[in-house]
mmCIF file of C-alpha atoms in Angstrom:
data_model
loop_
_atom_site.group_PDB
_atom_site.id
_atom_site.type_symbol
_atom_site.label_atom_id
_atom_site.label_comp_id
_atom_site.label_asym_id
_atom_site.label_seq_id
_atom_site.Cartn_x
_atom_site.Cartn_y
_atom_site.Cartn_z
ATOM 1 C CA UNK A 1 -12.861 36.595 0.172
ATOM 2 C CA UNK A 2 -14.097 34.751 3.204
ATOM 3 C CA UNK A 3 -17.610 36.353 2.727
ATOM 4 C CA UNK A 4 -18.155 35.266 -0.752
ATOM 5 C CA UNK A 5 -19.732 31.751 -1.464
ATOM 6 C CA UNK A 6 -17.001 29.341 -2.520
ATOM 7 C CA UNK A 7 -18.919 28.818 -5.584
ATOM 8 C CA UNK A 8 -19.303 32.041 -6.701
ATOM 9 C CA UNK A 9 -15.745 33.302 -6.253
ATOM 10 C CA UNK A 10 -14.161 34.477 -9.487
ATOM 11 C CA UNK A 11 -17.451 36.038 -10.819
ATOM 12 C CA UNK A 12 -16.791 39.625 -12.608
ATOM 13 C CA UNK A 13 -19.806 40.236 -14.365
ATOM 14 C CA UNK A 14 -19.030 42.559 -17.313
ATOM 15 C CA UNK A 15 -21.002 46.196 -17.945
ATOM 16 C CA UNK A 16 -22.782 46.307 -21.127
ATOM 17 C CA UNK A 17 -24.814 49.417 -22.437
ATOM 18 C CA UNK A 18 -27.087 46.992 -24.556
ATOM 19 C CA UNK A 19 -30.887 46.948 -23.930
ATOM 20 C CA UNK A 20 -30.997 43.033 -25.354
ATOM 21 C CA UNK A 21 -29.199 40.081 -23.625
ATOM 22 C CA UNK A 22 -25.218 39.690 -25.816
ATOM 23 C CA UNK A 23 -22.709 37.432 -24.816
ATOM 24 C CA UNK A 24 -19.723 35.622 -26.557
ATOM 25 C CA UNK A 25 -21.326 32.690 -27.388
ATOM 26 C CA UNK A 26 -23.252 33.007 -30.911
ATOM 27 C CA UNK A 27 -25.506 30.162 -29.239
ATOM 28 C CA UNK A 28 -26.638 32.141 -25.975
ATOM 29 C CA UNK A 29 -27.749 34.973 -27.908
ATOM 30 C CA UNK A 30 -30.202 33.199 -30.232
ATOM 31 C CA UNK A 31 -33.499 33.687 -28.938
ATOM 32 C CA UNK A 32 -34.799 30.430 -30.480
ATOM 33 C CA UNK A 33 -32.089 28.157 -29.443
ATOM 34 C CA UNK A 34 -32.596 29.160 -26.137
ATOM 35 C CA UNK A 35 -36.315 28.317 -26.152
ATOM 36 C CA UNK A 36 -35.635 24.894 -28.090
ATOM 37 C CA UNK A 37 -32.970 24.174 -25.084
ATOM 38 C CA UNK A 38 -35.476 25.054 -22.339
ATOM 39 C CA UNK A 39 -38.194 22.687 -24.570
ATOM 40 C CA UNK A 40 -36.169 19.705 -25.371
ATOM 41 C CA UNK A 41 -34.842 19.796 -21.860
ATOM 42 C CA UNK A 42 -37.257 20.034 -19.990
ATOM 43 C CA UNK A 43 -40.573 18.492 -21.322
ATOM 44 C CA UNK A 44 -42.156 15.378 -20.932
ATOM 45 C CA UNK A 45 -42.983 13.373 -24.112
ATOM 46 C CA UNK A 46 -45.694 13.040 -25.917
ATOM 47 C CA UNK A 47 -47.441 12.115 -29.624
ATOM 48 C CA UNK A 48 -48.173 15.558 -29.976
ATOM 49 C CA UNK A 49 -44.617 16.632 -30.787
ATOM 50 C CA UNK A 50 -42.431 13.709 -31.436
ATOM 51 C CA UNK A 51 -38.622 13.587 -30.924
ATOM 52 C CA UNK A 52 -38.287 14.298 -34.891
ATOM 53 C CA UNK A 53 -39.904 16.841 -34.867
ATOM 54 C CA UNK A 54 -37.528 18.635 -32.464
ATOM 55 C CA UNK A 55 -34.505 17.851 -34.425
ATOM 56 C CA UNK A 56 -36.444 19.409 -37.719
ATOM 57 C CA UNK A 57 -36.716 22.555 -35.965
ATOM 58 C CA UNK A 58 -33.195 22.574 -35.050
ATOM 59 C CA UNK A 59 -31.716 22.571 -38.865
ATOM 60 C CA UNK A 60 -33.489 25.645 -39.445
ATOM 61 C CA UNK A 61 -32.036 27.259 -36.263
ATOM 62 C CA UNK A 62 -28.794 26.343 -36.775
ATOM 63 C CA UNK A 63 -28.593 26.930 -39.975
ATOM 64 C CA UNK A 64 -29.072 30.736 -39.407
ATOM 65 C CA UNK A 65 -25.422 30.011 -36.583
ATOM 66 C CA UNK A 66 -22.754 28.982 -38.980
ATOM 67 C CA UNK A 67 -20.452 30.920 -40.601
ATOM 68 C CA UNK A 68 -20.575 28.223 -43.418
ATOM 69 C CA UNK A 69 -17.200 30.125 -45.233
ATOM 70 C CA UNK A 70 -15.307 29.319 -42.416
ATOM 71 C CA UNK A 71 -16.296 25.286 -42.499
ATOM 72 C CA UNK A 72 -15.816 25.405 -46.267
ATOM 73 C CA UNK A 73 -12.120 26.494 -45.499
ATOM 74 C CA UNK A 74 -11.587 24.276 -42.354
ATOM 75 C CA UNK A 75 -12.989 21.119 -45.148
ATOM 76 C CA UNK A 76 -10.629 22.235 -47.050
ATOM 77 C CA UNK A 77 -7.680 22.429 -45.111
ATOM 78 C CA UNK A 78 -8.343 19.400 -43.457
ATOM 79 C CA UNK A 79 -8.231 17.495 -47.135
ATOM 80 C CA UNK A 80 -5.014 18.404 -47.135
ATOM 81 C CA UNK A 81 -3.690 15.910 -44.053
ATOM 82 C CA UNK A 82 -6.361 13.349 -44.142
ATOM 83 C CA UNK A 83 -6.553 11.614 -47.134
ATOM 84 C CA UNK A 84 -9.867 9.334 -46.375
ATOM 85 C CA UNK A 85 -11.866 12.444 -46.137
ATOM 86 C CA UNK A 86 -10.589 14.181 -49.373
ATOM 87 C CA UNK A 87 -10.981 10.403 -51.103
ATOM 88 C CA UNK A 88 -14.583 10.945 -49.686
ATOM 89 C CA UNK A 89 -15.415 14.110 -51.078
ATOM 90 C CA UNK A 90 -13.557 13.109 -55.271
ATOM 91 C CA UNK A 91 -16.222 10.590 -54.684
ATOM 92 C CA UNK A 92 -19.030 12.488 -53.965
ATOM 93 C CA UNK A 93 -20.849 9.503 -53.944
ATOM 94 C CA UNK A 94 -24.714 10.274 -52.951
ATOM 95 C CA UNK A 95 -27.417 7.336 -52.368
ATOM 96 C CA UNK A 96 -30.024 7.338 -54.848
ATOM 97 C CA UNK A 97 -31.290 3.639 -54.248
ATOM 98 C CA UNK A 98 -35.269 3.404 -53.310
ATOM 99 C CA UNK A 99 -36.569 1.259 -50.551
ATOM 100 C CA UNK A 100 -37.434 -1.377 -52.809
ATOM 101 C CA UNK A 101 -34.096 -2.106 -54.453
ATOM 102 C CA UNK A 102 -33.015 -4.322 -51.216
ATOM 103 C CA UNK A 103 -36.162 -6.131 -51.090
ATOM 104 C CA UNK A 104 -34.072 -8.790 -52.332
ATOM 105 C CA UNK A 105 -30.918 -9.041 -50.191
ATOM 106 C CA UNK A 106 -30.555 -12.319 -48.566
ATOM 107 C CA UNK A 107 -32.033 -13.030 -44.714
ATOM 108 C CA UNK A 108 -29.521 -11.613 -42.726
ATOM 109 C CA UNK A 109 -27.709 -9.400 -44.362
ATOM 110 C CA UNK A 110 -27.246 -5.426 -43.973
ATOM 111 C CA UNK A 111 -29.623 -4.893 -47.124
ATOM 112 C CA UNK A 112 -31.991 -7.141 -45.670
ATOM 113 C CA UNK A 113 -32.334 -5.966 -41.788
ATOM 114 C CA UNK A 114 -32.722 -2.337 -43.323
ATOM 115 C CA UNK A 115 -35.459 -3.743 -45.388
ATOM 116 C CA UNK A 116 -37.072 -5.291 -42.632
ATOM 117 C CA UNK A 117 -36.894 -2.093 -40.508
ATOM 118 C CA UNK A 118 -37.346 0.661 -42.976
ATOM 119 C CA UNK A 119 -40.622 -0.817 -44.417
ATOM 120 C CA UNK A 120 -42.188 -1.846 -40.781
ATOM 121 C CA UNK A 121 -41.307 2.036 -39.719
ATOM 122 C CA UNK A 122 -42.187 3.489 -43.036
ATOM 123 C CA UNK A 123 -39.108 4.888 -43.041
ATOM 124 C CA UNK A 124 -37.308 7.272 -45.314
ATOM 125 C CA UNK A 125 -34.325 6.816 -47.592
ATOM 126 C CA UNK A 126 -33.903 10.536 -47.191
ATOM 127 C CA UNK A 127 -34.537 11.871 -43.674
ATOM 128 C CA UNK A 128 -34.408 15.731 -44.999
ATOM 129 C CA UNK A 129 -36.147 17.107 -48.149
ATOM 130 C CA UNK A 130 -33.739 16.525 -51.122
ATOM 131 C CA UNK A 131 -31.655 19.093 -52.110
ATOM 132 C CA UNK A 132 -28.518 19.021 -54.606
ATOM 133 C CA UNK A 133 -25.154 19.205 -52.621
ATOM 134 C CA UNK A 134 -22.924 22.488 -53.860
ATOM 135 C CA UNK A 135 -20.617 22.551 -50.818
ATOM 136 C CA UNK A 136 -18.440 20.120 -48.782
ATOM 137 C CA UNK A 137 -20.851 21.041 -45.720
ATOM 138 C CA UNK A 138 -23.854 20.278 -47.908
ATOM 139 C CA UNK A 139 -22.755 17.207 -48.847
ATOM 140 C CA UNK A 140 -21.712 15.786 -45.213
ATOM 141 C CA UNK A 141 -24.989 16.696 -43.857
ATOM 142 C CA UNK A 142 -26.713 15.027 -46.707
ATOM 143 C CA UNK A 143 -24.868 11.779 -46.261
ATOM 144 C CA UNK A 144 -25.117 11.845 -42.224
ATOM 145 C CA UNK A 145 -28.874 12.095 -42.406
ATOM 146 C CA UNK A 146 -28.312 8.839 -45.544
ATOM 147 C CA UNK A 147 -26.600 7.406 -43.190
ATOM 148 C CA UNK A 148 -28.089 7.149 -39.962
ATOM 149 C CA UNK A 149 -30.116 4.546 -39.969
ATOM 150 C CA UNK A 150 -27.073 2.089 -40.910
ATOM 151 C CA UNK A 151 -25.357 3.207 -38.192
ATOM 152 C CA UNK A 152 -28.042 1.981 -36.136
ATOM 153 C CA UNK A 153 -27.497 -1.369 -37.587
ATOM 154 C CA UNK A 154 -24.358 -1.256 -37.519
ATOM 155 C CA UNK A 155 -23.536 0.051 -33.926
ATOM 156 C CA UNK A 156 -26.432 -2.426 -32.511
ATOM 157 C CA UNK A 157 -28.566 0.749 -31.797
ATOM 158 C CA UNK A 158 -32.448 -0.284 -31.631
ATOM 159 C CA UNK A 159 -35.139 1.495 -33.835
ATOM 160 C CA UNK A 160 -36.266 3.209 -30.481
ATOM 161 C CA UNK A 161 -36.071 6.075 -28.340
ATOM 162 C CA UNK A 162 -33.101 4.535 -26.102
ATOM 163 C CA UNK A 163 -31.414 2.864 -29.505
ATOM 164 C CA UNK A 164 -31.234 6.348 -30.390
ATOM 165 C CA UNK A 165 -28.255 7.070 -27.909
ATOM 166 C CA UNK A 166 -25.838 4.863 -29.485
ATOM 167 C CA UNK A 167 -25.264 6.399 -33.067
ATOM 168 C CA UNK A 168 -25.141 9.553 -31.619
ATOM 169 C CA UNK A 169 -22.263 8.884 -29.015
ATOM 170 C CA UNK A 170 -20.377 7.312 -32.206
ATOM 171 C CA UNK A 171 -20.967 10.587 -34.510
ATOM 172 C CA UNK A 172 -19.801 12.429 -30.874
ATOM 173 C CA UNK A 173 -16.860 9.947 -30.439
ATOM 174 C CA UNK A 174 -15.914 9.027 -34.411
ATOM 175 C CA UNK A 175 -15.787 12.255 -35.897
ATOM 176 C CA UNK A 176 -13.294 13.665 -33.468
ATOM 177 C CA UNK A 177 -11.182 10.096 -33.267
ATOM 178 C CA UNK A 178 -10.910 10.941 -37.294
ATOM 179 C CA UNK A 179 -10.715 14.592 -37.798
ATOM 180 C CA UNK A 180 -7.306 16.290 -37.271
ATOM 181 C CA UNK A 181 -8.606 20.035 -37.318
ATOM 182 C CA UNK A 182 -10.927 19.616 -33.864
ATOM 183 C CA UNK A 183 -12.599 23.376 -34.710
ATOM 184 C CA UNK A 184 -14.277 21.461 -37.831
ATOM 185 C CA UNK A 185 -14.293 18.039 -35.557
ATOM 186 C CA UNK A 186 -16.840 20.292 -33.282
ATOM 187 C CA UNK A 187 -18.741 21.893 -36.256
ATOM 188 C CA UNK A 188 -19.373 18.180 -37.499
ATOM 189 C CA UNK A 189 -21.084 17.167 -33.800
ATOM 190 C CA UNK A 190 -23.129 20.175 -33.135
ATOM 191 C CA UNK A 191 -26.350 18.772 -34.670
ATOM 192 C CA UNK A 192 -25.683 15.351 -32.495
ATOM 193 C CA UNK A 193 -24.744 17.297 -28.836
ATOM 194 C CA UNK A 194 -27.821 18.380 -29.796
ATOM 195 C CA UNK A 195 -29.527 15.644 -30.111
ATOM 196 C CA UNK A 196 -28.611 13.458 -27.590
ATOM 197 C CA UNK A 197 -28.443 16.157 -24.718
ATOM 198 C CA UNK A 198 -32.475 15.526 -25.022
ATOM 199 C CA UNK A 199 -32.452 12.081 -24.242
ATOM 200 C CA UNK A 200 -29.986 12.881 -21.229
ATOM 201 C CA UNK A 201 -32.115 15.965 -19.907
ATOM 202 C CA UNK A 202 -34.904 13.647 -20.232
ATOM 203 C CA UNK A 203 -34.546 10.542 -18.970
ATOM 204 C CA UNK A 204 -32.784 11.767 -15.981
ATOM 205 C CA UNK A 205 -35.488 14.535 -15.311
ATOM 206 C CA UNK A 206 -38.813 12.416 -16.071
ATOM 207 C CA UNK A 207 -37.352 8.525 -16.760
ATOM 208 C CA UNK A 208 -35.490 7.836 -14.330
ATOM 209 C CA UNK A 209 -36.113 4.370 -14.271
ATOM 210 C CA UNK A 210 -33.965 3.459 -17.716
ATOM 211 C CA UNK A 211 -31.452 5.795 -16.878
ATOM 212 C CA UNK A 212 -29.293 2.761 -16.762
ATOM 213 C CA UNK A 213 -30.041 1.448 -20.546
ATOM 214 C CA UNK A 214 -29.282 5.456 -21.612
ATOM 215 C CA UNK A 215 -25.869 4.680 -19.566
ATOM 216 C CA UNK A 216 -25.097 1.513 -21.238
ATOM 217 C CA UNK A 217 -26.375 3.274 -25.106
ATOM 218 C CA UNK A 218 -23.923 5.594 -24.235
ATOM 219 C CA UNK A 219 -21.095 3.489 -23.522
ATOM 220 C CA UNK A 220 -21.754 1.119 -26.293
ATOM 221 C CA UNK A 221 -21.630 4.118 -29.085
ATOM 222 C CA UNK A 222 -18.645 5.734 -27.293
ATOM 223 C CA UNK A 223 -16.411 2.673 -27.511
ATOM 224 C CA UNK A 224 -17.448 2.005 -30.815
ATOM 225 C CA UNK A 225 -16.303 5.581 -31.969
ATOM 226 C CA UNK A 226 -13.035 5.362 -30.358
ATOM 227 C CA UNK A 227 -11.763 2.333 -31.522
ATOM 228 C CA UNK A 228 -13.564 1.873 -34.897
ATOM 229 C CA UNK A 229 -12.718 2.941 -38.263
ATOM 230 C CA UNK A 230 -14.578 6.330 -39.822
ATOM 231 C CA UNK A 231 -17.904 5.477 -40.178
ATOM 232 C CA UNK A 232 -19.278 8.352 -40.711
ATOM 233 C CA UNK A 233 -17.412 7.900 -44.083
ATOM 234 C CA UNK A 234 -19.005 4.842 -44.865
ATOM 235 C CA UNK A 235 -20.758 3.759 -48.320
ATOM 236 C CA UNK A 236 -23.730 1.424 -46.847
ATOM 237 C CA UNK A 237 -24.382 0.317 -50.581
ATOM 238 C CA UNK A 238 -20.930 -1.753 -50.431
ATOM 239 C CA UNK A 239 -22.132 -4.065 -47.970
ATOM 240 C CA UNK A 240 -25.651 -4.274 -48.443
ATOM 241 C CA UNK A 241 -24.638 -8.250 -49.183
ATOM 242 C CA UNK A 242 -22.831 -8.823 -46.049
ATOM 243 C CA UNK A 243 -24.108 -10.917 -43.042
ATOM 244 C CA UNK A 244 -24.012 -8.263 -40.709
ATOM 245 C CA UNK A 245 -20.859 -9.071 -38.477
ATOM 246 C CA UNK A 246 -19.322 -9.619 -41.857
ATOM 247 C CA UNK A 247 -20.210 -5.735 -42.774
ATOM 248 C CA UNK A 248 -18.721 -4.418 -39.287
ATOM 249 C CA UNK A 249 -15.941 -6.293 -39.984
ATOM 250 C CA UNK A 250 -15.462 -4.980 -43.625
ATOM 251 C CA UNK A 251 -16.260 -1.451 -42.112
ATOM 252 C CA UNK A 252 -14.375 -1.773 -39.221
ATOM 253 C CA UNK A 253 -16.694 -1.147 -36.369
ATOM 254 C CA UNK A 254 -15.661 -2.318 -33.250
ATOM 255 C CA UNK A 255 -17.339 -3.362 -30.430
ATOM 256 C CA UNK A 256 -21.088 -3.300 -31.808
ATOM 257 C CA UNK A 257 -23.326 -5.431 -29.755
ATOM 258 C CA UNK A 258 -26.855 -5.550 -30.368
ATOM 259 C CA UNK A 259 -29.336 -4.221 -27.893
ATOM 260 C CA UNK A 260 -32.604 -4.518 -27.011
ATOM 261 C CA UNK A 261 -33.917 -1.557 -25.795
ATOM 262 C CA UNK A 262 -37.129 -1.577 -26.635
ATOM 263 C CA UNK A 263 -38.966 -1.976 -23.728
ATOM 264 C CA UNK A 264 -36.834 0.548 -22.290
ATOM 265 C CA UNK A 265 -37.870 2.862 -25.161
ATOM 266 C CA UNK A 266 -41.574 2.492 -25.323
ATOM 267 C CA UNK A 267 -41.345 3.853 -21.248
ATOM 268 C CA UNK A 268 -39.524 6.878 -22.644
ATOM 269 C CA UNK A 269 -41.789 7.705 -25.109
ATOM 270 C CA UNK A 270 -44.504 7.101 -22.775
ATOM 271 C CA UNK A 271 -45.781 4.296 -24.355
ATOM 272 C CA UNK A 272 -48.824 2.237 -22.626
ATOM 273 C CA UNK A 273 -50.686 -0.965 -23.517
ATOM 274 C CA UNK A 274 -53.624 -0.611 -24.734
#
């Protein structure tokens, strides 16, 4: 035992007859999640590919991982002991609203800052192409993406590459906080691990200079998610009228604080002046 590195002690790899690499993990042995790892990882940035553009390709690799029966039984279950979640789904409420239709929300309020942001950005209602809902997995992806950029406003998450950080460490912190069943609890993050571990990777790797603000993003969306209500359940229509402490409030986010982070993002993305 002496002999053998400290760190390597324990290892027993296992024989395998197989002329492809197989492990346990569904994950490792996708040949295209592996190469979107090693990608998002590991690059730099740049206008070529942006960050979106990443997160498009990984819908269509995930989707070809889940065994969506088994999520359609762990919703269902689930229903069962949390009553918020099965209200959710009766309601099966879906946004239809257009960009437009808050155009005249007073200064200040939640309808109004998402004006404000989605026309400057050009932004989309509907981050995905539109697609009817027919299962309880379908419809929770369809409102997270509805969703998003509320939570933004919500959790005090800039419109920018380092604003980023903070809705996904609430979707990583306020599912589980809310979900009994933690199987279906990690089924509902997997997209948003996802996500964020660029940012981390990243900034570390080829930013280390706003490391820090990715460290404070992070801390900011993880206390929000453990001591808020579920957000993620959230109908963003209800207080499109509110000042927006008065729409945490009504929500019951905790802890938002608005951050600035834009400066920080713009040196992420690589930004220069001209």
């Amino acid at each position: 035992m002496d002999a053998i590195p400290y760190l390597l002690r324990g290892v027993n790899l296992l024989e395998t007859e197989s002329s492809v690499l197989v492990s346990s993990s569904k994950y490792l042995n996708s040949p295209r999640l592996r190469e979107w790892i090693a990608m998002i990882a590991l690059k730099r940035n740049g206008g070529d590919f942006p960050p979106q553009a990443e997160m498009h390709e990984l819908i269509g690799i995930l989707a070809e991982l889940r065994d969506y029966d088994h999520i359609e039984a762990m919703f269902t279950e689930e229903r069962k002991v949390n009553p918020a979640l099965d209200a959710w789904f009766n309601e099966w409420h879906i946004s239809d609203y257009q960009i437009t239709d808050l155009k005249d929300c007073a200064p200040g309020t939640v309808g109004a800052i998402y004006y404000e942001v989605a026309t400057k950005g050009n932004y989309e209602v509907q981050i995905v192409p539109w697609s009817e809902p027919r299962t309880q997995w379908e419809f929770f992806s369809l409102r997270s993406g509805q969703t998003h950029d509320y939570e933004h406003i919500l959790t005090g998450g800039g419109f920018n590459s380092m604003g980023e950080l903070v809705p996904y460490w609430l979707r990583l912190t306020n599912v589980h906080r809310h979900i009994r069943n933690k199987d279906l609890a990690g089924e509902m993050s997997v997209m948003s691990i996802f996500g964020t571990m660029r940012y981390i990777m990243r900034t570390m790797l080829h930013y280390p200079q706003v490391w820090e603000t990715a460290v404070k993003c992070m801390q900011q969306g993880i206390n929000i998610g453990t001591t808020s209500d579920a957000i993620f359940l959230a109908k963003m229509e209800d207080v499109w009228h509110l000042p927006l402490e008065e729409a945490r409030a009504k929500l019951g986010v905790r802890g938002a604080v608005d951050l600035d982070t834009q400066a920080e993002g713009d040196v992420w993305l690589e930004k220069r002046s001209a």
